[in-house]
PDB file of C-alpha atoms in Angstrom:
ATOM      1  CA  UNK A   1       9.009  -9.081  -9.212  1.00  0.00           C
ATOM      2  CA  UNK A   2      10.176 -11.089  -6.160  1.00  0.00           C
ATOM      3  CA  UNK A   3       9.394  -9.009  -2.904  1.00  0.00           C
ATOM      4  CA  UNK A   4      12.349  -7.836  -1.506  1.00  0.00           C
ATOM      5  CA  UNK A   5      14.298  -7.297  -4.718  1.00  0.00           C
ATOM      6  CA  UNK A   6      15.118  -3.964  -6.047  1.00  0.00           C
ATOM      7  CA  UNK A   7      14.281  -3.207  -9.794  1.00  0.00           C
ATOM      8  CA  UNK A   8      17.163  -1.380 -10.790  1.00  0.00           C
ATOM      9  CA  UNK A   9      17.849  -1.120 -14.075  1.00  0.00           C
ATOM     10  CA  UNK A  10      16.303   0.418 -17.227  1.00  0.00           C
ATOM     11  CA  UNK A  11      15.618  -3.102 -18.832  1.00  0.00           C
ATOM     12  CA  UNK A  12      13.388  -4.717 -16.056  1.00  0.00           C
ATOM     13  CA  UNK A  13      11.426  -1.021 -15.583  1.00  0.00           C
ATOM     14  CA  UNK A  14      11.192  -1.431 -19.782  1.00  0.00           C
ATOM     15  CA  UNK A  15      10.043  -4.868 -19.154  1.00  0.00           C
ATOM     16  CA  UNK A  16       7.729  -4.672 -16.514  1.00  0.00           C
ATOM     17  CA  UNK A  17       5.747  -1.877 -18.021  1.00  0.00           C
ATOM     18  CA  UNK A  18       5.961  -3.782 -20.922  1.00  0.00           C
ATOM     19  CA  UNK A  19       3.773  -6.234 -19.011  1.00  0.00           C
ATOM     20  CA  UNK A  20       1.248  -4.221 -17.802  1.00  0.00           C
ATOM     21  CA  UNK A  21       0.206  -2.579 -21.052  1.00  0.00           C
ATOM     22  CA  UNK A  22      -2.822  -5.621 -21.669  1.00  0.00           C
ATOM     23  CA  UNK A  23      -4.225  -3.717 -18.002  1.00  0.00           C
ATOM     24  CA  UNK A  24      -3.535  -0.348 -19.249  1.00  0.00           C
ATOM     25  CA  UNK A  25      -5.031  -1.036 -22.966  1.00  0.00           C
ATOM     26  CA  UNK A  26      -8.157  -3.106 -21.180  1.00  0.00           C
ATOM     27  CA  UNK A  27      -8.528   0.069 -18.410  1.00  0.00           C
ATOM     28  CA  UNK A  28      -8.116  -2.325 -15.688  1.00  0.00           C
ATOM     29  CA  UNK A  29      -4.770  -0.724 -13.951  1.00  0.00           C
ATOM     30  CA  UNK A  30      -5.238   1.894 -11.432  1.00  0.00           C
ATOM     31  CA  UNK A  31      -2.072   2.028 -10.322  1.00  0.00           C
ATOM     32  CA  UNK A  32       1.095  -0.106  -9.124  1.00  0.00           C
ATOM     33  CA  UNK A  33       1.891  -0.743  -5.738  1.00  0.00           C
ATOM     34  CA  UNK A  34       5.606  -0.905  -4.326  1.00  0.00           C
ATOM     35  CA  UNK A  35       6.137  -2.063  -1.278  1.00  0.00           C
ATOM     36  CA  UNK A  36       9.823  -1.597   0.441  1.00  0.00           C
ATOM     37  CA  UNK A  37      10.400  -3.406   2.905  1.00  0.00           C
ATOM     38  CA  UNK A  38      11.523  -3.082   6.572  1.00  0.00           C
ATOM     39  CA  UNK A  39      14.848  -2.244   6.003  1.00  0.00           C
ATOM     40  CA  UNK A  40      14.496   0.381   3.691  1.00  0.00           C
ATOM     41  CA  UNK A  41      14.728   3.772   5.121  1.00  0.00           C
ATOM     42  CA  UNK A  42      14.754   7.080   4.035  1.00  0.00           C
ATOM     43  CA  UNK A  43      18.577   8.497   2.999  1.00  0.00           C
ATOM     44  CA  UNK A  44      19.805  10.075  -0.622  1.00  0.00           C
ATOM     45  CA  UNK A  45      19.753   6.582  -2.138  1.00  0.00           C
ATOM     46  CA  UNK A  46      16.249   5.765  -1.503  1.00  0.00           C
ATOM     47  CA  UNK A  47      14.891   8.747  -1.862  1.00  0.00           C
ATOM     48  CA  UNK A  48      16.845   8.822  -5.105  1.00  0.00           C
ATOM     49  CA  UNK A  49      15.445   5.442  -5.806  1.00  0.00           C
ATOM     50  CA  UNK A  50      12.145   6.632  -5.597  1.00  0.00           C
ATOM     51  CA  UNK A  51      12.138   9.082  -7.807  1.00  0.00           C
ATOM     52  CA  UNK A  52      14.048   7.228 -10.289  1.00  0.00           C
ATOM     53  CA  UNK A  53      10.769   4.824  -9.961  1.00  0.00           C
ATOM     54  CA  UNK A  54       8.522   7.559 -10.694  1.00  0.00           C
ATOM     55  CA  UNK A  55      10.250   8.589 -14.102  1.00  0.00           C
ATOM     56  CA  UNK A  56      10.721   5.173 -15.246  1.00  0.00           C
ATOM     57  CA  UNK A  57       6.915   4.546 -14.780  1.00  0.00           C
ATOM     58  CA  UNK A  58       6.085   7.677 -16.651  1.00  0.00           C
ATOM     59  CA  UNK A  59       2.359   7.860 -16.343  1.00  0.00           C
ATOM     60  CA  UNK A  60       1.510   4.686 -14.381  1.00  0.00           C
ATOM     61  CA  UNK A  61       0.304   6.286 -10.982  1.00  0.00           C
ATOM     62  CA  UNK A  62       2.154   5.021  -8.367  1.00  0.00           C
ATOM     63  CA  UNK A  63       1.707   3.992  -4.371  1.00  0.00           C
ATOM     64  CA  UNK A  64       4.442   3.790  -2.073  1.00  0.00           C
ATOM     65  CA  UNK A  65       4.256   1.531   0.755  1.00  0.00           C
ATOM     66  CA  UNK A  66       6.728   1.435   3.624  1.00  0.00           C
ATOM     67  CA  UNK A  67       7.009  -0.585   6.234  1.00  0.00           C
ATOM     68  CA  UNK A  68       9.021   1.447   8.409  1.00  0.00           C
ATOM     69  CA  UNK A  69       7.643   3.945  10.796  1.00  0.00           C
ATOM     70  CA  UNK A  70      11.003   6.207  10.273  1.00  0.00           C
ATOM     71  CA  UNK A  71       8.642   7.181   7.236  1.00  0.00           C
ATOM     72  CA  UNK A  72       5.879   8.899   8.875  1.00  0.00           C
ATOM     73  CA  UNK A  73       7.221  12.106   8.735  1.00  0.00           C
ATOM     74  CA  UNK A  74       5.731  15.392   6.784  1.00  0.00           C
ATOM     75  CA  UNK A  75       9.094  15.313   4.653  1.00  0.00           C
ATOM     76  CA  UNK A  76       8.220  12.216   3.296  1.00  0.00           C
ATOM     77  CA  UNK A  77       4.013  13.375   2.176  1.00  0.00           C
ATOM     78  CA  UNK A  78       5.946  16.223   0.964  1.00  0.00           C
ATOM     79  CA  UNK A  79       7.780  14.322  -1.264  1.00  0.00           C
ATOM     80  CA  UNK A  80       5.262  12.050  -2.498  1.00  0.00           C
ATOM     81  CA  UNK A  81       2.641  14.704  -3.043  1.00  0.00           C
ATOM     82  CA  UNK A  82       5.426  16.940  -5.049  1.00  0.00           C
ATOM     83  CA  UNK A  83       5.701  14.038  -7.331  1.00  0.00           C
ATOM     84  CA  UNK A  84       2.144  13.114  -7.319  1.00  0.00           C
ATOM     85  CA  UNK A  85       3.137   9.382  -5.490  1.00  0.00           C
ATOM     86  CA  UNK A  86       0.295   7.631  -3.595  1.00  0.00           C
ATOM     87  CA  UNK A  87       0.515   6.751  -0.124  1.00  0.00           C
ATOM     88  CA  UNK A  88      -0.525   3.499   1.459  1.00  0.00           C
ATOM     89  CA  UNK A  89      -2.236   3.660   4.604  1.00  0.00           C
ATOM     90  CA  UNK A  90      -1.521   0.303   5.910  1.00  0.00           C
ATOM     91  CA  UNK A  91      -2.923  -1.530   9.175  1.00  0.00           C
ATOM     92  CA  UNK A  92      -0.689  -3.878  10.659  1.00  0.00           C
ATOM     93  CA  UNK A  93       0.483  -4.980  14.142  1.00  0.00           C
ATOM     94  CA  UNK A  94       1.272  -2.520  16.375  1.00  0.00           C
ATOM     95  CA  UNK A  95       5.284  -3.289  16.376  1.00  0.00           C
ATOM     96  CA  UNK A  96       8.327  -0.841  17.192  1.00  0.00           C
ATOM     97  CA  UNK A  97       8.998   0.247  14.474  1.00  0.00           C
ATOM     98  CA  UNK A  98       6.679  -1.398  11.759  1.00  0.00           C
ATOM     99  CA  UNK A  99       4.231   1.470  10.459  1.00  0.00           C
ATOM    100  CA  UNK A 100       1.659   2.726  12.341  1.00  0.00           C
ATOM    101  CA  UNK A 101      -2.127   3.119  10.678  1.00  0.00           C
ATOM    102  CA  UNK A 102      -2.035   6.633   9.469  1.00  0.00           C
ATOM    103  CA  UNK A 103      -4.667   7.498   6.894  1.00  0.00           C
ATOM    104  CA  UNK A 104      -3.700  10.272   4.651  1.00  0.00           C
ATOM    105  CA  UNK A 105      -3.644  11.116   0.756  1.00  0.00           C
ATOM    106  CA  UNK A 106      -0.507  12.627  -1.176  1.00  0.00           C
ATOM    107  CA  UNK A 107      -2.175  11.848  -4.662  1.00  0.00           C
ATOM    108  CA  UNK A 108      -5.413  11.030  -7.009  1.00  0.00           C
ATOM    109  CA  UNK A 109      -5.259   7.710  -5.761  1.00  0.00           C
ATOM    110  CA  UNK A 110      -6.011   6.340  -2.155  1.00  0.00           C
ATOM    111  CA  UNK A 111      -4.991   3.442  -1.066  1.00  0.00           C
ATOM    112  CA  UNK A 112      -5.937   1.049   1.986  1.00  0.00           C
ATOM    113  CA  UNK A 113      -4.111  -2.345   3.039  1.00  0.00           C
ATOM    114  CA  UNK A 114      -5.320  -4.301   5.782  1.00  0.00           C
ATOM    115  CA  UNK A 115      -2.654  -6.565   6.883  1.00  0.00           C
ATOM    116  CA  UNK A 116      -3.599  -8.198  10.093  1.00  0.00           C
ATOM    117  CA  UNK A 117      -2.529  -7.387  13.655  1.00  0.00           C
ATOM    118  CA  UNK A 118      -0.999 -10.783  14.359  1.00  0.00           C
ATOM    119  CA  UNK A 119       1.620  -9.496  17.155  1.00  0.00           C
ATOM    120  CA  UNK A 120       4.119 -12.636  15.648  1.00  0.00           C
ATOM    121  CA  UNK A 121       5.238 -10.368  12.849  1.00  0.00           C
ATOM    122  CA  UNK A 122       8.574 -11.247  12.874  1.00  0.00           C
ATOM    123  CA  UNK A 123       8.395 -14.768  15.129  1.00  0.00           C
ATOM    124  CA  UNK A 124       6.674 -16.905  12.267  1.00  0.00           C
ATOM    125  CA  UNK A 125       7.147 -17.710   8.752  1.00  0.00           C
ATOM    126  CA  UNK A 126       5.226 -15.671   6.617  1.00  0.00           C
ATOM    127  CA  UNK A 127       2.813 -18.027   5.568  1.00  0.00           C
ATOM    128  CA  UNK A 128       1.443 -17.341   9.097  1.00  0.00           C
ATOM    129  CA  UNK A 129       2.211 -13.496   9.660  1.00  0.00           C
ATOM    130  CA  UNK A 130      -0.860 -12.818   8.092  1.00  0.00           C
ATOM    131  CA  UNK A 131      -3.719 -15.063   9.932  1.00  0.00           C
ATOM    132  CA  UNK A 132      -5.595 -12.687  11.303  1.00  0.00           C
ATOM    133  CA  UNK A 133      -9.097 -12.076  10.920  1.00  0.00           C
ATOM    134  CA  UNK A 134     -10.498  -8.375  11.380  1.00  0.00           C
ATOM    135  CA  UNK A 135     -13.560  -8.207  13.426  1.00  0.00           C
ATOM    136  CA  UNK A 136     -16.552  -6.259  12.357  1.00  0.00           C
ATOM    137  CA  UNK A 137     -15.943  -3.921  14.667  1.00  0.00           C
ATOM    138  CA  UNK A 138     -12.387  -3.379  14.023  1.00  0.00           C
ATOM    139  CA  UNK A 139     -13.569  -2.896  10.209  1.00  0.00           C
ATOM    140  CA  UNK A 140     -15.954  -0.222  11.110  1.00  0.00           C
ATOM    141  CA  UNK A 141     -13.403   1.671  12.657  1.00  0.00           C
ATOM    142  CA  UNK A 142     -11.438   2.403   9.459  1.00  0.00           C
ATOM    143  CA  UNK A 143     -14.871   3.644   7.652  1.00  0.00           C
ATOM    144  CA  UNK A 144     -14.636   7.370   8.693  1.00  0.00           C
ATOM    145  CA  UNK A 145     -11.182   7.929   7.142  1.00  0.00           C
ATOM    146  CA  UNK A 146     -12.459   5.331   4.366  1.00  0.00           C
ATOM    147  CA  UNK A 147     -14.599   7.760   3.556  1.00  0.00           C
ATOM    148  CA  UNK A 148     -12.611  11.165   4.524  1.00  0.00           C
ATOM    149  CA  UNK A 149     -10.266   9.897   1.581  1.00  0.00           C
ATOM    150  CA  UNK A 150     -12.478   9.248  -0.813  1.00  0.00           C
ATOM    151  CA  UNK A 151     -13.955  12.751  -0.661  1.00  0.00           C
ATOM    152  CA  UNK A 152      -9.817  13.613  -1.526  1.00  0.00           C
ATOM    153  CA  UNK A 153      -9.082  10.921  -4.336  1.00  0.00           C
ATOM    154  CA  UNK A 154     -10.449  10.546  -7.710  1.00  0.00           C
ATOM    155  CA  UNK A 155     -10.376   6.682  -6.349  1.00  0.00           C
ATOM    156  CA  UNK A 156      -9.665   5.269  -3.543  1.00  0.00           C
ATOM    157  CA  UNK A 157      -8.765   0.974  -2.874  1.00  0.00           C
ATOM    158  CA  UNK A 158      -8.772  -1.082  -0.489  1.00  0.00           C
ATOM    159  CA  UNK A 159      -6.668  -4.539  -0.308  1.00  0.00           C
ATOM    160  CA  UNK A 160      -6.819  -7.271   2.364  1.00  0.00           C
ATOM    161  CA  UNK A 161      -3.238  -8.900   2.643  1.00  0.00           C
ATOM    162  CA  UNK A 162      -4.789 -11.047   5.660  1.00  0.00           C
ATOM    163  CA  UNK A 163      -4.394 -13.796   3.217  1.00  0.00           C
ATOM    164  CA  UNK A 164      -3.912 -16.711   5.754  1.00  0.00           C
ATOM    165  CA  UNK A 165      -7.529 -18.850   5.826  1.00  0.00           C
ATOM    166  CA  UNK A 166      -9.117 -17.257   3.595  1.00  0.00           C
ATOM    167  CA  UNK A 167      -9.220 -14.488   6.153  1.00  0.00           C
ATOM    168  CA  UNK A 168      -8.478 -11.850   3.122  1.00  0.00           C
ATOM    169  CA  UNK A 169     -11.871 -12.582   1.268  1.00  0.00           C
ATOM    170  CA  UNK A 170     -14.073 -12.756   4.409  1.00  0.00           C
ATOM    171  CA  UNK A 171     -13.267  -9.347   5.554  1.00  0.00           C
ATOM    172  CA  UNK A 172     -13.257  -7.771   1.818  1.00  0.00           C
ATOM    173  CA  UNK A 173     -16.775  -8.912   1.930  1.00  0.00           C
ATOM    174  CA  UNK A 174     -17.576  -7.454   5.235  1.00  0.00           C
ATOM    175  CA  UNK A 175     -16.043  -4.261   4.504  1.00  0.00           C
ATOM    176  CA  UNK A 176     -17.915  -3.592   1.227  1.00  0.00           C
ATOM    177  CA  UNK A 177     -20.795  -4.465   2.758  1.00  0.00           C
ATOM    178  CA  UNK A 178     -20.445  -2.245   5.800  1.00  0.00           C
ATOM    179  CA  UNK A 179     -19.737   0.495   3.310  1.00  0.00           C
ATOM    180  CA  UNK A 180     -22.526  -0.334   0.823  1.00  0.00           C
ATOM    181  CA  UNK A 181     -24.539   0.233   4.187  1.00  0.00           C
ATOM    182  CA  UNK A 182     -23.068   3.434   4.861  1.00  0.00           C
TER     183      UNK A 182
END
């Protein structure tokens, strides 16, 4: 589904699990991320929303991400840990109001996504939010909680959104490497 649109009806949840059963069937789904954007806070609604998600997915295991720091509250892990929700821990420029880095697991499933620290978040289109490439030592920071998760998952992932340049790849291949070496 488009980013930024709301699945909210029984047929599109229907279809789209619908589409992942070749993943499911082949063992190749770990879970589904859904990512709200921005402008999606926590009220009733959402929080309605969310579980209305989780029941629709049945046994998919899901990760929440949320890009608003309005989330990092222990309400919210709350939540997602009663209904067995991932977190994302996401890294991403250091904005009012965009969310901070904050590693922590609510479920089975940990999940990492590296997207940049270009500070022109919201000044360029969004082909170019996401040129940024992590430095080694930048990616050697994250290992400790990496790791610290992993010891609290049954599996932990890690995704590089840095997609601009090929940027993604690079450090996916740096950061396996650094952890193959740990």
């Amino acid at each position: 589904k488009e980013t930024g649109s709301r699945i909210d009806n029984q047929e599109t949840f229907k279809r789209f699990k619908y589409s992942l059963i070749p993943l499911i069937e082949e063992k190749k789904l770990a879970c589904v991320l859904a990512q709200f954007p921005y402008g999606f806070f926590p009220n009733r609604e959402n929080l309605g929303y969310l579980q209305r998600f989780k029941e629709e997915m049945a046994d998919i295991p899901l990760v929440f991400e949320f890009r608003n720091q309005i989330w990092l509250k222990e309400q919210t892990f709350e939540f997602l840990e009663n209904k067995g929700l991932g977190f994302c821990v996401v890294d991403e420029p250091k904005l009012p109001q965009l969310m901070p880095y904050h590693p922590r697991a609510t479920s089975e499933i940990g999940y990492f996504r590296f997207h940049g620290r270009n500070s022109n978040w919201f000044n360029v289109p969004t082909s170019v939010r996401y040129d940024y490439l992590y430095s080694e030592k930048e990616l050697k920071e994250f290992i400790p909680d990496i790791k610290d998760i992993s010891k609290k998952t049954a599996k932990t992932l890690i995704f590089f959104n840095n997609c601009h340049a090929g940027s993604a790849a690079k450090n996916a291949a740096q950061m396996a490497k650094l952890l193959m070496n740990e």
